[in-house]
Structure formats: C-alpha cells, structure tokens
Short mmCIF file of C-alpha atoms in Angstrom, two decimals:
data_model
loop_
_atom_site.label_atom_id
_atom_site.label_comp_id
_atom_site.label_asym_id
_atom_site.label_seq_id
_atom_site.Cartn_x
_atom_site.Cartn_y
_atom_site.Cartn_z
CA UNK A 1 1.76 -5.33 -5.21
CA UNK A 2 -1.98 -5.69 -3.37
CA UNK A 3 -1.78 -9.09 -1.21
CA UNK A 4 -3.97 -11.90 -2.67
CA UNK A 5 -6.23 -14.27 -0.15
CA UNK A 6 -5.55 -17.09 -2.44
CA UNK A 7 -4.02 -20.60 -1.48
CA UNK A 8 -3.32 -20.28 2.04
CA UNK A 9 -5.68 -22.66 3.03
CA UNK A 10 -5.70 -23.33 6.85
CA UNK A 11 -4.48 -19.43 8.16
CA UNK A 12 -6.89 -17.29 9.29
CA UNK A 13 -6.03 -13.33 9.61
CA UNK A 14 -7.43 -10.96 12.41
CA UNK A 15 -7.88 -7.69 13.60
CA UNK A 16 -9.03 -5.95 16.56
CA UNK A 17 -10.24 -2.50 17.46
CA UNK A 18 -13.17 0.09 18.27
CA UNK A 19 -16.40 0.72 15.86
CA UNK A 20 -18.96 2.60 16.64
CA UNK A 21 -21.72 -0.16 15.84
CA UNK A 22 -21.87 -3.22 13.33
CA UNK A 23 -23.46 -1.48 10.89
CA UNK A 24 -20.14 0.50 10.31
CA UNK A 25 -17.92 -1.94 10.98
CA UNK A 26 -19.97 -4.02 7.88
CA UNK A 27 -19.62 -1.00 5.71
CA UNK A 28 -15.91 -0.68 6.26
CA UNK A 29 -15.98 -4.55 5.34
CA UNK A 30 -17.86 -4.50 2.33
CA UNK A 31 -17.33 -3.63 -1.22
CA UNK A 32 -19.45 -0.74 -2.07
CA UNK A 33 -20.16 -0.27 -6.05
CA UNK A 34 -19.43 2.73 -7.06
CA UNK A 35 -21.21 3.46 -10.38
CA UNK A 36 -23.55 1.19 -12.51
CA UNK A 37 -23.53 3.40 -15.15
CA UNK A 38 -19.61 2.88 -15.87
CA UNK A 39 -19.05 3.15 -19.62
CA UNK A 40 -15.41 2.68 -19.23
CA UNK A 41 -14.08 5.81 -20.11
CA UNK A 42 -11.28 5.98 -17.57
CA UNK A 43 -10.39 9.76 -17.99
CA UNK A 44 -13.90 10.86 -17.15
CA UNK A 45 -13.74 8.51 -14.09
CA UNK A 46 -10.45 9.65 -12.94
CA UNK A 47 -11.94 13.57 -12.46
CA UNK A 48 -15.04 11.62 -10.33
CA UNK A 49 -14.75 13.77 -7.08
CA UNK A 50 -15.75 10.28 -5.28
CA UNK A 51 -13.18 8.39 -6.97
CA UNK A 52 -10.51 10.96 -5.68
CA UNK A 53 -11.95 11.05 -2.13
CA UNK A 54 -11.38 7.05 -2.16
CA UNK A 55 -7.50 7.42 -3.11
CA UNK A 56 -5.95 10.19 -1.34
CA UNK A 57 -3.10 12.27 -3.03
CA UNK A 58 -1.19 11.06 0.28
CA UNK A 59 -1.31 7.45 -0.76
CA UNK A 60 -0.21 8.04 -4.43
CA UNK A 61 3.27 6.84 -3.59
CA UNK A 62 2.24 3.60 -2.36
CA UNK A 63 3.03 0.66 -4.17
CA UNK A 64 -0.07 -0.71 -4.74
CA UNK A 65 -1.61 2.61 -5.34
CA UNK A 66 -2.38 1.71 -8.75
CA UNK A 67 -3.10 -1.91 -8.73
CA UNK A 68 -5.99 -1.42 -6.39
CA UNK A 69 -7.47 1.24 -8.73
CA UNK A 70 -7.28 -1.35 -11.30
CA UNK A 71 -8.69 -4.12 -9.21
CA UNK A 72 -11.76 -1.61 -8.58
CA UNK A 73 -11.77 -0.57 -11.89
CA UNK A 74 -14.10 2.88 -11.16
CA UNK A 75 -16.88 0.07 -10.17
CA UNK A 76 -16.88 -0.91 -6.76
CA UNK A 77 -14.23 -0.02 -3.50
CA UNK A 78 -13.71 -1.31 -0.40
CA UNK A 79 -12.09 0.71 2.16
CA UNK A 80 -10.60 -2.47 3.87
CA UNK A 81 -9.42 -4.08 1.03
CA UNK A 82 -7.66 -0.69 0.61
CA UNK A 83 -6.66 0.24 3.70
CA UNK A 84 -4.89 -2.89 4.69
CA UNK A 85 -3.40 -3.20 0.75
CA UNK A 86 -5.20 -6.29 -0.31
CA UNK A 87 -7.78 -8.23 -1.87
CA UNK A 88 -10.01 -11.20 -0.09
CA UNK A 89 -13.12 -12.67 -0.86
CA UNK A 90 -16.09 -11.61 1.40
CA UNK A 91 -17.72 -15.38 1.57
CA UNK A 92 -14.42 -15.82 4.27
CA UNK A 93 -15.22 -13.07 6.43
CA UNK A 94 -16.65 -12.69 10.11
CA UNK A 95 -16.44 -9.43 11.96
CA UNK A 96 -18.66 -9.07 15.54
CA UNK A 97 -19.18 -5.40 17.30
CA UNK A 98 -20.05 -6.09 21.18
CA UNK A 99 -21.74 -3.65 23.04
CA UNK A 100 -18.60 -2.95 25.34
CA UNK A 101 -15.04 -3.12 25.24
CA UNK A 102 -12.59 -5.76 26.24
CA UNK A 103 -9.20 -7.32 26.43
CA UNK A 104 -10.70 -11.27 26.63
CA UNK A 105 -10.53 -12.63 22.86
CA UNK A 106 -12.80 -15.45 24.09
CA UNK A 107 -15.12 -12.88 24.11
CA UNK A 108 -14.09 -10.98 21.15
CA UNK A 109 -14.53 -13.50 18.91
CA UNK A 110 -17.36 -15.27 20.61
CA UNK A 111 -19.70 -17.14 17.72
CA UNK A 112 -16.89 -17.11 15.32
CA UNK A 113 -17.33 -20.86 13.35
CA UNK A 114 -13.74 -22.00 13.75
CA UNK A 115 -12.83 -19.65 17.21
CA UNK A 116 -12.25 -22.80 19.17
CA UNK A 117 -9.21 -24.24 16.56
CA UNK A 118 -7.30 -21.05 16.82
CA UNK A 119 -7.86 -18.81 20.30
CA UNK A 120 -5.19 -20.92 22.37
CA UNK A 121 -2.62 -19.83 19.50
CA UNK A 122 -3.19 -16.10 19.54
CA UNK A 123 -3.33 -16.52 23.36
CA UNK A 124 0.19 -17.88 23.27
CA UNK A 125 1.55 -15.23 20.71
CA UNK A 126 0.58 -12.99 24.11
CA UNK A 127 -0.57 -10.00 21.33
CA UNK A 128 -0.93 -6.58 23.60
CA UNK A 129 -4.17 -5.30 22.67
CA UNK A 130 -6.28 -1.95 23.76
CA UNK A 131 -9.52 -2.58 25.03
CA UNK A 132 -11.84 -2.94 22.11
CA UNK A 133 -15.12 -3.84 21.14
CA UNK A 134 -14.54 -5.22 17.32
CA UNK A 135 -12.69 -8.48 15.78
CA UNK A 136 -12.92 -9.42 12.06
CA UNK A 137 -11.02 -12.50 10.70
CA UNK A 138 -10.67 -14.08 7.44
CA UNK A 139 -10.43 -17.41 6.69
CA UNK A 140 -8.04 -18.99 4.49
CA UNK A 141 -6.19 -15.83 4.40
CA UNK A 142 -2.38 -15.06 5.88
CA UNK A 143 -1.65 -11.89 5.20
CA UNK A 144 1.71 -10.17 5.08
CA UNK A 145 0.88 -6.79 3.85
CA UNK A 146 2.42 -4.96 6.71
CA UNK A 147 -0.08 -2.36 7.75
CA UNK A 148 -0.73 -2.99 11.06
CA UNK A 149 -3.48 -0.47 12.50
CA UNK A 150 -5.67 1.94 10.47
CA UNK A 151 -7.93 4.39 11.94
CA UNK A 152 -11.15 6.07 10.37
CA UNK A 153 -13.75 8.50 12.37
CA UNK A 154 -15.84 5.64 13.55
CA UNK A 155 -13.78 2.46 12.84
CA UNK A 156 -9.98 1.84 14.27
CA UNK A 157 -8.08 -1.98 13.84
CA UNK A 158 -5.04 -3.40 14.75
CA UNK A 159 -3.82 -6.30 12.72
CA UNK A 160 -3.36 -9.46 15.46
CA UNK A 161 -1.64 -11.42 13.33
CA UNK A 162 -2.36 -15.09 11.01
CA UNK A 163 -2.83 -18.24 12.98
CA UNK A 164 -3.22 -21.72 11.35
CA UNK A 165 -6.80 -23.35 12.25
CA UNK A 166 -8.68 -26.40 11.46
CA UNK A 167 -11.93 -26.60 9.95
#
C-alpha cells in the first residue's frame, strides 16, 4: 500500500543528501506528465518504452508496485513519490541545494518557513548524517514507508526521520 500525506497535521518529514544542483533536485521532486494525449487504452500504455523505464522489472514485487501505476495512471510520475513509496501533495514541499556540503542542519535547512519549530528536535534525535548539500521536507506529512536512502546518478537522500512542528 503507497503511504498517503493525509491527516497528520503538525509532522513534518525530511531527507538529506547530495544533488548535483536545484534544478535536479526539483525534477526529482516534481510530478512530470507523461502523455497529454492519453486515450486510456491501458494495454497500449503498458508497451510505452517510457512507462517501463519508470517501473523497473526489479521493483515488480513490491507491494505498492501496482498502486502507484494506478495513482499515475500512464499520465504523470514522480520519481520521489515512487522511490520513497508514497503520495504527497507538492503545495507542502521545500527542498534547498547549497553550493557545498555540510553536517550543520541549521544550515541545511536554512530559509525553510517552519525550520525554527522543529531543528532542536532532529538535533536531539542525534541522526548521523554524511556531509551533504540537499534537505527536502514536507509538511503535514509523517511518513512510515520504510525506505530510508535512495540513490539516482545525480540525486542521493537519506530519510531523517518525522518531527512534530508548529506553524
């Protein structure tokens, strides 16, 4: 079953790692729509060359192999949503490249709205972290899927964990 963003009001979810720039790390964030031409005829989409690029044969077994195909319904994907297992809505995002790597999350997720309500928490979990350069969190998200680090060519992030904050 993919993990749903709804009602968890007051958690925020994040992740930390290494992207090449922002403009990848955005991509990688963002649902990409796949064909505006759709006419529904799921047999013809399921030989799409794309389409079978997006869902490896290696992730077949997975148990919400075919729930995310339905979610994207051969119009739109988004690698994160798939990667991590899980659905969110995009208006509770905030991800932030810097220019060089660190191990200060002050600094990771400097100019994040609600950074100040949740930092001393993560701090105090004590989470081991690489050096990175990228942090993404969602708001009003706690998620459970248990992936905990996926890595693409120019994109790799490690799930932190959920923290409660205050708006």
């Amino acid at each position: 079953m993919i993990y749903d963003y709804e009602d968890r009001e007051g958690y925020v979810s994040l992740w930390v790692g290494n992207c090449s720039d922002y403009q990848i790390a955005d991509e990688y964030l963002s649902t990409t729509y796949l064909d505006e031409n759709f006419d529904g005829d799921m047999e013809k989409a399921k030989q799409n060359e794309i389409w079978n690029k997006l869902f490896p044969l290696e992730n077949r077994s997975r148990a919400c192999e075919e729930e995310l195909k339905d979610h994207f319904h051969y119009e739109s994907f988004n690698q994160f949503e798939y990667d991590f297992g899980m659905t969110f809505d995009e208006d509770f995002r905030e991800a932030n490249v810097l220019e060089y790597c660190t191990r200060d999350l002050k600094k990771l997720f400097e100019g994040f709205s609600e950074s100040d309500s949740f930092l001393d928490e993560v701090k105090a979990a004590d989470p081991r972290l690489p050096e990175c350069n990228t942090a993404v969190a969602l708001y009003d998200f706690k998620y459970e899927g248990g992936i905990s680090k996926v890595s693409h060519e120019n994109i790799t992030l490690y799930f932190v964990g959920c923290f409660k904050y205050n708006k």
